[in-house]
Amino acid sequence: MAGTALAQQAVPTGEFTKIQLTNQFWAEGASYGDFNHDGKMDVVYGPSWWEGPDFTKRHAYADDSKVSKIKNADGTESTFPGFKGALSNENDYSRNFLAYTYDINGDGWSDILILGFPGETSDWFENPQGKDGPWVKHVALDVTDGESPAFLDVNGDGKPEIVCMSRGFIGYAEFDPKKAAEKWTWHNISTKGGWQRFTHGFGVGDINGDGRMDMIEQNGWWEQPASLAGDPVWAKHEALFGNGGAQMFAYDVNGDGKNDVITSIEAHGYGLAWFEQTNDGGAVGWTKHLIVGDKPEQNPQGIKFSQMHGIDLVDMDGDGLKDIVTGKRFWAHGPTGDKEPEAAPVLYWFQLQRAGGQASFVGHLIDDASGVGTQVQAGDLNGDKKPDVVVGNKRGAFVFLRK
């Protein structure tokens, strides 16, 4: 019962200053970048971006004319901008699941990449170099499957790729800055499987320590070969990393020199864990260490919450160890869907600590009225060398500045 009391009485630690950019629902993710070349980070959420450092001035870079209508209890109707989310008593889904920023065409200005609704297109929006008005949209990938695609350098060419499932395959899409307006080139790395638009749990990281990025899914990991010439099929290593969570990471949690796997156990259920890589008898094995479960007593601090659908891995306290940033996705399937949909939409960072060859995670409650979407991003937004946190979901968009 003590664990339950702790879970119910938890309050934000006060480490962060909370800024809500909007209470409108436009996207399930948000990101940051310097869009106006003033040397300060801005935030992008849905079809808009907000100027840093105070994030009060909004600019629309894409179509922001979407309006939703709901029926009130008295029979009247109300309308509001965006999709149905916390501002309504009904559920809806945006066409914008994750956002990333990068200078895609090499002109020196940060562009915006939007990975849309699962199974639909990924589009990038070309920065007009300081001019207001709509940014030119380019289709990067026709079909982006899976609910946790990534945008990072997987093939070692120095620029990021869209890493995801598409049409039943795992693979990546790369762009040529000199031909940025053209569709990106897709590379299969797997044989055809059962992955589809709503597949959960996916990530990228160097599992075997050979310096090459591997791909991780709930049923194992795919080893990148020494050469990618001719698009070879990567070797599959079977393992069970939960039931399909969110973003997955390879990181040496306990400091033994072997990269482990960090993942949520079930995106719409419970559980956050790290899987320790062992080499007993010469064979690679995995030992599960639960960080947060479905009962308060499974966490030393009594922490329990559901639907960890967005995760980031960042050194939050400057000690050289990467920490976990995650939270409860707000209304993934509406006010009556999934596990505990009406529980507090919490946002946490879990501090990695090592002692005596053992690892543990200490939870810090950032906020209890925001949560995450299908994405959460941490990084230095205000130039003070401390990681901040950006969230976009059905409650709107939030910036949490580290004090």
mmCIF file of C-alpha atoms in Angstrom, residues 14-337:
data_model
loop_
_atom_site.group_PDB
_atom_site.id
_atom_site.type_symbol
_atom_site.label_atom_id
_atom_site.label_comp_id
_atom_site.label_asym_id
_atom_site.label_seq_id
_atom_site.Cartn_x
_atom_site.Cartn_y
_atom_site.Cartn_z
ATOM 1 C CA GLY A 14 10.118 21.688 -9.862
ATOM 2 C CA GLU A 15 13.226 21.116 -11.972
ATOM 3 C CA PHE A 16 11.537 22.577 -15.064
ATOM 4 C CA THR A 17 9.632 25.666 -16.142
ATOM 5 C CA LYS A 18 6.541 24.666 -18.128
ATOM 6 C CA ILE A 19 5.427 26.588 -21.211
ATOM 7 C CA GLN A 20 2.291 25.551 -23.083
ATOM 8 C CA LEU A 21 2.484 26.733 -26.678
ATOM 9 C CA THR A 22 -1.103 25.806 -27.512
ATOM 10 C CA ASN A 23 -3.944 23.672 -26.156
ATOM 11 C CA GLN A 24 -5.003 22.657 -29.672
ATOM 12 C CA PHE A 25 -4.367 19.138 -30.959
ATOM 13 C CA TRP A 26 -2.406 19.097 -34.218
ATOM 14 C CA ALA A 27 0.181 16.328 -33.841
ATOM 15 C CA GLU A 28 1.479 13.460 -31.693
ATOM 16 C CA GLY A 29 5.027 14.813 -31.663
ATOM 17 C CA ALA A 30 7.081 17.994 -31.725
ATOM 18 C CA SER A 31 10.675 18.980 -32.382
ATOM 19 C CA TYR A 32 13.055 21.942 -32.370
ATOM 20 C CA GLY A 33 15.496 23.737 -34.679
ATOM 21 C CA ASP A 34 16.659 27.222 -35.618
ATOM 22 C CA PHE A 35 14.233 28.063 -38.440
ATOM 23 C CA ASN A 36 14.838 31.826 -38.683
ATOM 24 C CA HIS A 37 18.633 31.847 -38.425
ATOM 25 C CA ASP A 38 18.745 33.971 -35.264
ATOM 26 C CA GLY A 39 20.887 31.486 -33.351
ATOM 27 C CA LYS A 40 18.048 30.490 -31.027
ATOM 28 C CA MET A 41 16.109 27.252 -31.066
ATOM 29 C CA ASP A 42 12.489 27.331 -32.201
ATOM 30 C CA VAL A 43 9.817 24.645 -31.754
ATOM 31 C CA VAL A 44 7.706 22.965 -34.429
ATOM 32 C CA TYR A 45 4.369 21.318 -33.660
ATOM 33 C CA GLY A 46 1.756 20.431 -36.265
ATOM 34 C CA PRO A 47 1.599 23.026 -39.064
ATOM 35 C CA SER A 48 3.235 25.761 -36.966
ATOM 36 C CA TRP A 49 6.518 26.813 -35.461
ATOM 37 C CA TRP A 50 7.149 29.118 -32.501
ATOM 38 C CA GLU A 51 10.096 31.497 -32.190
ATOM 39 C CA GLY A 52 12.534 30.979 -29.337
ATOM 40 C CA PRO A 53 13.547 31.892 -26.764
ATOM 41 C CA ASP A 54 10.101 32.750 -25.332
ATOM 42 C CA PHE A 55 8.019 30.701 -27.837
ATOM 43 C CA THR A 56 5.169 33.194 -28.048
ATOM 44 C CA LYS A 57 5.280 34.196 -31.729
ATOM 45 C CA ARG A 58 3.731 31.567 -33.996
ATOM 46 C CA HIS A 59 4.237 31.057 -37.727
ATOM 47 C CA ALA A 60 2.259 28.677 -39.969
ATOM 48 C CA TYR A 61 4.526 26.788 -42.368
ATOM 49 C CA ALA A 62 1.795 24.386 -43.576
ATOM 50 C CA ASP A 63 -1.988 24.342 -43.901
ATOM 51 C CA ASP A 64 -3.510 25.236 -40.521
ATOM 52 C CA SER A 65 -7.130 25.555 -41.669
ATOM 53 C CA LYS A 66 -8.347 22.306 -40.071
ATOM 54 C CA VAL A 67 -11.403 22.876 -37.853
ATOM 55 C CA SER A 68 -13.206 20.319 -35.700
ATOM 56 C CA LYS A 69 -16.818 20.358 -34.584
ATOM 57 C CA ILE A 70 -18.329 18.690 -31.522
ATOM 58 C CA LYS A 71 -21.825 18.460 -30.079
ATOM 59 C CA ASN A 72 -22.221 19.800 -26.557
ATOM 60 C CA ALA A 73 -24.342 18.268 -23.801
ATOM 61 C CA ASP A 74 -27.049 20.895 -24.380
ATOM 62 C CA GLY A 75 -27.320 20.000 -28.061
ATOM 63 C CA THR A 76 -25.396 22.992 -29.360
ATOM 64 C CA GLU A 77 -22.260 22.669 -31.454
ATOM 65 C CA SER A 78 -18.795 24.085 -30.885
ATOM 66 C CA THR A 79 -15.927 24.467 -33.306
ATOM 67 C CA PHE A 80 -12.209 24.883 -32.637
ATOM 68 C CA PRO A 81 -8.961 24.721 -34.615
ATOM 69 C CA GLY A 82 -7.197 21.408 -35.088
ATOM 70 C CA PHE A 83 -8.281 17.854 -34.401
ATOM 71 C CA LYS A 84 -10.493 16.509 -31.631
ATOM 72 C CA GLY A 85 -8.446 15.941 -28.492
ATOM 73 C CA ALA A 86 -8.497 17.327 -24.958
ATOM 74 C CA LEU A 87 -10.670 20.228 -26.123
ATOM 75 C CA SER A 88 -13.463 17.787 -26.985
ATOM 76 C CA ASN A 89 -15.312 14.837 -25.529
ATOM 77 C CA GLU A 90 -14.492 12.715 -28.571
ATOM 78 C CA ASN A 91 -11.385 11.152 -30.075
ATOM 79 C CA ASP A 92 -9.618 11.869 -33.363
ATOM 80 C CA TYR A 93 -6.261 11.240 -35.023
ATOM 81 C CA SER A 94 -3.971 13.790 -36.604
ATOM 82 C CA ARG A 95 -2.024 13.073 -39.786
ATOM 83 C CA ASN A 96 1.206 14.041 -38.035
ATOM 84 C CA PHE A 97 2.894 11.479 -35.756
ATOM 85 C CA LEU A 98 6.544 12.564 -35.475
ATOM 86 C CA ALA A 99 8.554 15.667 -36.351
ATOM 87 C CA TYR A 100 12.264 16.071 -37.075
ATOM 88 C CA THR A 101 14.420 18.935 -38.313
ATOM 89 C CA TYR A 102 17.458 18.918 -40.615
ATOM 90 C CA ASP A 103 18.950 20.909 -43.480
ATOM 91 C CA ILE A 104 17.819 18.437 -46.136
ATOM 92 C CA ASN A 105 18.687 20.413 -49.277
ATOM 93 C CA GLY A 106 21.982 21.746 -47.939
ATOM 94 C CA ASP A 107 21.138 25.448 -48.248
ATOM 95 C CA GLY A 108 22.081 26.230 -44.653
ATOM 96 C CA TRP A 109 18.499 26.520 -43.338
ATOM 97 C CA SER A 110 16.750 23.921 -41.168
ATOM 98 C CA ASP A 111 13.869 22.149 -42.876
ATOM 99 C CA ILE A 112 11.038 20.190 -41.240
ATOM 100 C CA LEU A 113 10.395 16.474 -41.759
ATOM 101 C CA ILE A 114 6.972 15.128 -40.786
ATOM 102 C CA LEU A 115 6.374 11.395 -40.480
ATOM 103 C CA GLY A 116 2.632 11.256 -40.921
ATOM 104 C CA PHE A 117 -0.123 8.863 -39.947
ATOM 105 C CA PRO A 118 1.166 5.262 -40.018
ATOM 106 C CA GLY A 119 1.020 3.805 -43.514
ATOM 107 C CA GLU A 120 0.918 7.202 -45.179
ATOM 108 C CA THR A 121 3.577 9.538 -46.547
ATOM 109 C CA SER A 122 6.567 11.166 -44.929
ATOM 110 C CA ASP A 123 6.936 14.754 -46.166
ATOM 111 C CA TRP A 124 9.569 17.404 -45.745
ATOM 112 C CA PHE A 125 8.917 21.121 -45.842
ATOM 113 C CA GLU A 126 11.540 23.366 -47.419
ATOM 114 C CA ASN A 127 12.570 26.374 -45.348
ATOM 115 C CA PRO A 128 11.937 29.544 -47.431
ATOM 116 C CA GLN A 129 15.006 31.190 -45.881
ATOM 117 C CA GLY A 130 13.274 33.675 -43.641
ATOM 118 C CA LYS A 131 10.224 34.425 -45.758
ATOM 119 C CA ASP A 132 6.771 34.025 -44.218
ATOM 120 C CA GLY A 133 4.045 31.895 -45.743
ATOM 121 C CA PRO A 134 3.669 28.214 -46.606
ATOM 122 C CA TRP A 135 6.830 26.171 -47.045
ATOM 123 C CA VAL A 136 7.098 24.007 -50.189
ATOM 124 C CA LYS A 137 6.193 20.392 -49.398
ATOM 125 C CA HIS A 138 8.105 17.450 -50.878
ATOM 126 C CA VAL A 139 7.154 13.770 -50.517
ATOM 127 C CA ALA A 140 10.083 11.831 -49.072
ATOM 128 C CA LEU A 141 8.573 8.345 -48.723
ATOM 129 C CA ASP A 142 5.216 7.090 -49.986
ATOM 130 C CA VAL A 143 4.555 4.530 -47.238
ATOM 131 C CA THR A 144 5.983 4.897 -43.729
ATOM 132 C CA ASP A 145 4.807 1.983 -41.581
ATOM 133 C CA GLY A 146 5.226 1.397 -37.872
ATOM 134 C CA GLU A 147 4.401 3.752 -35.005
ATOM 135 C CA SER A 148 7.984 4.542 -33.931
ATOM 136 C CA PRO A 149 10.024 5.334 -37.047
ATOM 137 C CA ALA A 150 13.329 7.136 -36.573
ATOM 138 C CA PHE A 151 15.385 9.746 -38.401
ATOM 139 C CA LEU A 152 19.099 9.161 -37.866
ATOM 140 C CA ASP A 153 22.245 8.003 -39.629
ATOM 141 C CA VAL A 154 21.995 4.236 -39.939
ATOM 142 C CA ASN A 155 24.326 3.603 -42.895
ATOM 143 C CA GLY A 156 27.245 5.738 -41.738
ATOM 144 C CA ASP A 157 27.170 8.270 -44.577
ATOM 145 C CA GLY A 158 27.045 11.254 -42.221
ATOM 146 C CA LYS A 159 23.413 12.236 -42.811
ATOM 147 C CA PRO A 160 20.193 10.847 -41.315
ATOM 148 C CA GLU A 161 17.778 8.469 -42.977
ATOM 149 C CA ILE A 162 14.134 7.607 -42.326
ATOM 150 C CA VAL A 163 14.337 4.212 -40.625
ATOM 151 C CA CYS A 164 11.057 2.315 -40.492
ATOM 152 C CA MET A 165 8.911 -0.449 -41.907
ATOM 153 C CA SER A 166 7.378 -0.070 -45.353
ATOM 154 C CA ARG A 167 5.169 -2.445 -47.333
ATOM 155 C CA GLY A 168 6.075 -5.415 -45.129
ATOM 156 C CA PHE A 169 9.839 -4.806 -45.003
ATOM 157 C CA ILE A 170 12.208 -3.188 -42.527
ATOM 158 C CA GLY A 171 14.550 -0.681 -44.132
ATOM 159 C CA TYR A 172 15.603 2.907 -44.565
ATOM 160 C CA ALA A 173 15.075 5.773 -47.000
ATOM 161 C CA GLU A 174 18.006 8.058 -47.853
ATOM 162 C CA PHE A 175 18.059 11.410 -49.603
ATOM 163 C CA ASP A 176 20.505 13.128 -51.938
ATOM 164 C CA PRO A 177 20.863 16.824 -50.973
ATOM 165 C CA LYS A 178 21.589 17.627 -54.619
ATOM 166 C CA LYS A 179 18.259 16.032 -55.626
ATOM 167 C CA ALA A 180 16.343 16.863 -52.460
ATOM 168 C CA ALA A 181 13.017 17.473 -54.216
ATOM 169 C CA GLU A 182 12.950 13.888 -55.516
ATOM 170 C CA LYS A 183 11.564 10.955 -53.527
ATOM 171 C CA TRP A 184 14.089 9.314 -51.284
ATOM 172 C CA THR A 185 15.713 5.970 -52.154
ATOM 173 C CA TRP A 186 14.358 3.015 -50.191
ATOM 174 C CA HIS A 187 16.568 0.092 -49.089
ATOM 175 C CA ASN A 188 15.133 -3.174 -47.713
ATOM 176 C CA ILE A 189 17.253 -4.777 -44.982
ATOM 177 C CA SER A 190 14.901 -7.682 -44.203
ATOM 178 C CA THR A 191 12.908 -10.343 -45.935
ATOM 179 C CA LYS A 192 9.182 -9.615 -46.172
ATOM 180 C CA GLY A 193 7.403 -10.075 -42.867
ATOM 181 C CA GLY A 194 4.246 -9.233 -40.989
ATOM 182 C CA TRP A 195 5.162 -5.626 -40.156
ATOM 183 C CA GLN A 196 2.389 -3.209 -40.987
ATOM 184 C CA ARG A 197 1.336 0.386 -40.423
ATOM 185 C CA PHE A 198 0.469 -0.063 -36.748
ATOM 186 C CA THR A 199 3.441 -2.226 -35.738
ATOM 187 C CA HIS A 200 4.790 -1.132 -32.348
ATOM 188 C CA GLY A 201 8.349 -1.144 -31.043
ATOM 189 C CA PHE A 202 11.338 -0.184 -33.192
ATOM 190 C CA GLY A 203 14.785 1.307 -32.819
ATOM 191 C CA VAL A 204 18.349 1.644 -34.036
ATOM 192 C CA GLY A 205 21.640 1.063 -32.207
ATOM 193 C CA ASP A 206 24.917 -0.848 -32.193
ATOM 194 C CA ILE A 207 24.014 -4.094 -30.446
ATOM 195 C CA ASN A 208 27.226 -6.064 -31.014
ATOM 196 C CA GLY A 209 29.758 -3.251 -30.644
ATOM 197 C CA ASP A 210 31.157 -3.433 -34.168
ATOM 198 C CA GLY A 211 30.610 0.276 -34.808
ATOM 199 C CA ARG A 212 27.704 -0.275 -37.191
ATOM 200 C CA MET A 213 24.089 0.557 -36.451
ATOM 201 C CA ASP A 214 21.733 -2.397 -36.141
ATOM 202 C CA MET A 215 17.938 -2.354 -36.155
ATOM 203 C CA ILE A 216 15.887 -3.464 -33.167
ATOM 204 C CA GLU A 217 12.304 -4.700 -33.012
ATOM 205 C CA GLN A 218 10.250 -6.490 -30.397
ATOM 206 C CA ASN A 219 11.197 -9.923 -31.759
ATOM 207 C CA GLY A 220 14.947 -9.423 -32.067
ATOM 208 C CA TRP A 221 17.606 -7.393 -33.849
ATOM 209 C CA TRP A 222 18.973 -7.200 -37.364
ATOM 210 C CA GLU A 223 22.764 -7.060 -37.681
ATOM 211 C CA GLN A 224 24.185 -4.609 -40.186
ATOM 212 C CA PRO A 225 26.705 -6.346 -42.472
ATOM 213 C CA ALA A 226 30.186 -5.000 -43.235
ATOM 214 C CA SER A 227 29.031 -3.862 -46.678
ATOM 215 C CA LEU A 228 25.646 -2.500 -47.770
ATOM 216 C CA ALA A 229 26.452 -2.824 -51.481
ATOM 217 C CA GLY A 230 23.582 -4.472 -53.330
ATOM 218 C CA ASP A 231 21.175 -4.083 -50.380
ATOM 219 C CA PRO A 232 21.880 -7.424 -48.660
ATOM 220 C CA VAL A 233 19.453 -8.904 -46.141
ATOM 221 C CA TRP A 234 20.779 -8.270 -42.637
ATOM 222 C CA ALA A 235 21.163 -11.263 -40.290
ATOM 223 C CA LYS A 236 18.257 -11.625 -37.865
ATOM 224 C CA HIS A 237 18.970 -12.507 -34.210
ATOM 225 C CA GLU A 238 15.878 -13.707 -32.386
ATOM 226 C CA ALA A 239 15.005 -12.215 -29.000
ATOM 227 C CA LEU A 240 11.874 -11.052 -27.214
ATOM 228 C CA PHE A 241 11.910 -7.413 -26.142
ATOM 229 C CA GLY A 242 8.383 -6.988 -24.805
ATOM 230 C CA ASN A 243 5.071 -6.918 -26.650
ATOM 231 C CA GLY A 244 5.616 -3.893 -28.879
ATOM 232 C CA GLY A 245 6.453 -0.623 -27.211
ATOM 233 C CA ALA A 246 7.780 2.659 -28.559
ATOM 234 C CA GLN A 247 11.256 3.852 -29.552
ATOM 235 C CA MET A 248 13.955 1.285 -28.666
ATOM 236 C CA PHE A 249 17.594 1.999 -27.835
ATOM 237 C CA ALA A 250 20.896 0.128 -27.593
ATOM 238 C CA TYR A 251 22.959 1.440 -24.680
ATOM 239 C CA ASP A 252 25.386 0.040 -22.105
ATOM 240 C CA VAL A 253 23.213 0.501 -19.032
ATOM 241 C CA ASN A 254 25.361 -1.240 -16.404
ATOM 242 C CA GLY A 255 28.796 -0.276 -17.758
ATOM 243 C CA ASP A 256 29.998 -3.799 -18.534
ATOM 244 C CA GLY A 257 31.034 -2.903 -22.088
ATOM 245 C CA LYS A 258 28.059 -4.579 -23.779
ATOM 246 C CA ASN A 259 25.124 -2.625 -25.156
ATOM 247 C CA ASP A 260 21.765 -3.482 -23.647
ATOM 248 C CA VAL A 261 18.256 -2.753 -24.990
ATOM 249 C CA ILE A 262 15.952 -0.122 -23.468
ATOM 250 C CA THR A 263 12.261 -0.253 -24.371
ATOM 251 C CA SER A 264 8.740 0.114 -23.107
ATOM 252 C CA ILE A 265 7.042 -3.263 -22.860
ATOM 253 C CA GLU A 266 3.678 -2.389 -24.376
ATOM 254 C CA ALA A 267 2.817 0.967 -25.913
ATOM 255 C CA HIS A 268 -0.831 0.854 -24.837
ATOM 256 C CA GLY A 269 -0.298 -1.118 -21.656
ATOM 257 C CA TYR A 270 2.310 -1.113 -18.920
ATOM 258 C CA GLY A 271 6.018 -1.534 -18.480
ATOM 259 C CA LEU A 272 9.420 0.068 -18.998
ATOM 260 C CA ALA A 273 12.503 -2.147 -18.926
ATOM 261 C CA TRP A 274 16.096 -2.666 -19.939
ATOM 262 C CA PHE A 275 17.293 -6.001 -21.254
ATOM 263 C CA GLU A 276 20.819 -6.835 -20.153
ATOM 264 C CA GLN A 277 23.023 -8.410 -22.799
ATOM 265 C CA THR A 278 24.753 -11.500 -21.434
ATOM 266 C CA ASN A 279 27.143 -13.912 -23.097
ATOM 267 C CA ASP A 280 26.782 -17.004 -20.960
ATOM 268 C CA GLY A 281 28.274 -20.049 -22.649
ATOM 269 C CA GLY A 282 29.278 -17.978 -25.665
ATOM 270 C CA ALA A 283 25.678 -17.357 -26.744
ATOM 271 C CA VAL A 284 24.070 -13.929 -26.558
ATOM 272 C CA GLY A 285 21.225 -13.862 -24.074
ATOM 273 C CA TRP A 286 19.042 -11.175 -22.536
ATOM 274 C CA THR A 287 17.998 -10.641 -18.923
ATOM 275 C CA LYS A 288 14.991 -8.413 -18.323
ATOM 276 C CA HIS A 289 15.185 -5.688 -15.651
ATOM 277 C CA LEU A 290 11.858 -3.991 -14.989
ATOM 278 C CA ILE A 291 11.989 -0.248 -14.271
ATOM 279 C CA VAL A 292 8.254 0.470 -14.106
ATOM 280 C CA GLY A 293 5.580 -2.221 -14.147
ATOM 281 C CA ASP A 294 1.821 -2.508 -13.779
ATOM 282 C CA LYS A 295 1.946 -2.392 -9.972
ATOM 283 C CA PRO A 296 3.451 0.376 -7.769
ATOM 284 C CA GLU A 297 5.425 -2.161 -5.740
ATOM 285 C CA GLN A 298 7.417 -3.111 -8.850
ATOM 286 C CA ASN A 299 9.222 0.245 -8.653
ATOM 287 C CA PRO A 300 11.230 1.324 -5.565
ATOM 288 C CA GLN A 301 9.530 4.741 -5.634
ATOM 289 C CA GLY A 302 6.041 3.350 -6.183
ATOM 290 C CA ILE A 303 5.875 4.769 -9.720
ATOM 291 C CA LYS A 304 3.263 3.257 -12.009
ATOM 292 C CA PHE A 305 1.706 4.619 -15.172
ATOM 293 C CA SER A 306 0.563 3.242 -18.503
ATOM 294 C CA GLN A 307 1.080 3.860 -22.235
ATOM 295 C CA MET A 308 4.755 4.795 -22.606
ATOM 296 C CA HIS A 309 4.366 5.446 -26.338
ATOM 297 C CA GLY A 310 7.183 8.004 -26.663
ATOM 298 C CA ILE A 311 10.745 7.622 -25.331
ATOM 299 C CA ASP A 312 14.001 9.527 -25.652
ATOM 300 C CA LEU A 313 17.459 8.664 -24.302
ATOM 301 C CA VAL A 314 19.522 11.705 -23.269
ATOM 302 C CA ASP A 315 22.026 12.622 -20.546
ATOM 303 C CA MET A 316 19.696 14.837 -18.526
ATOM 304 C CA ASP A 317 21.982 15.664 -15.577
ATOM 305 C CA GLY A 318 25.415 15.957 -17.182
ATOM 306 C CA ASP A 319 26.970 12.962 -15.434
ATOM 307 C CA GLY A 320 27.954 11.252 -18.693
ATOM 308 C CA LEU A 321 25.242 8.585 -18.428
ATOM 309 C CA LYS A 322 22.174 8.615 -20.623
ATOM 310 C CA ASP A 323 18.808 8.826 -18.913
ATOM 311 C CA ILE A 324 15.306 7.857 -20.058
ATOM 312 C CA VAL A 325 12.653 10.470 -20.834
ATOM 313 C CA THR A 326 9.124 9.149 -21.217
ATOM 314 C CA GLY A 327 5.571 9.551 -19.995
ATOM 315 C CA LYS A 328 1.978 8.533 -20.436
ATOM 316 C CA ARG A 329 0.498 9.060 -23.869
ATOM 317 C CA PHE A 330 -2.666 11.077 -23.486
ATOM 318 C CA TRP A 331 -5.784 9.500 -25.050
ATOM 319 C CA ALA A 332 -4.052 7.227 -27.535
ATOM 320 C CA HIS A 333 -7.463 5.801 -28.404
ATOM 321 C CA GLY A 334 -9.692 8.293 -26.661
ATOM 322 C CA PRO A 335 -11.083 8.801 -23.145
ATOM 323 C CA THR A 336 -12.241 5.176 -22.797
ATOM 324 C CA GLY A 337 -9.497 3.301 -24.654
#
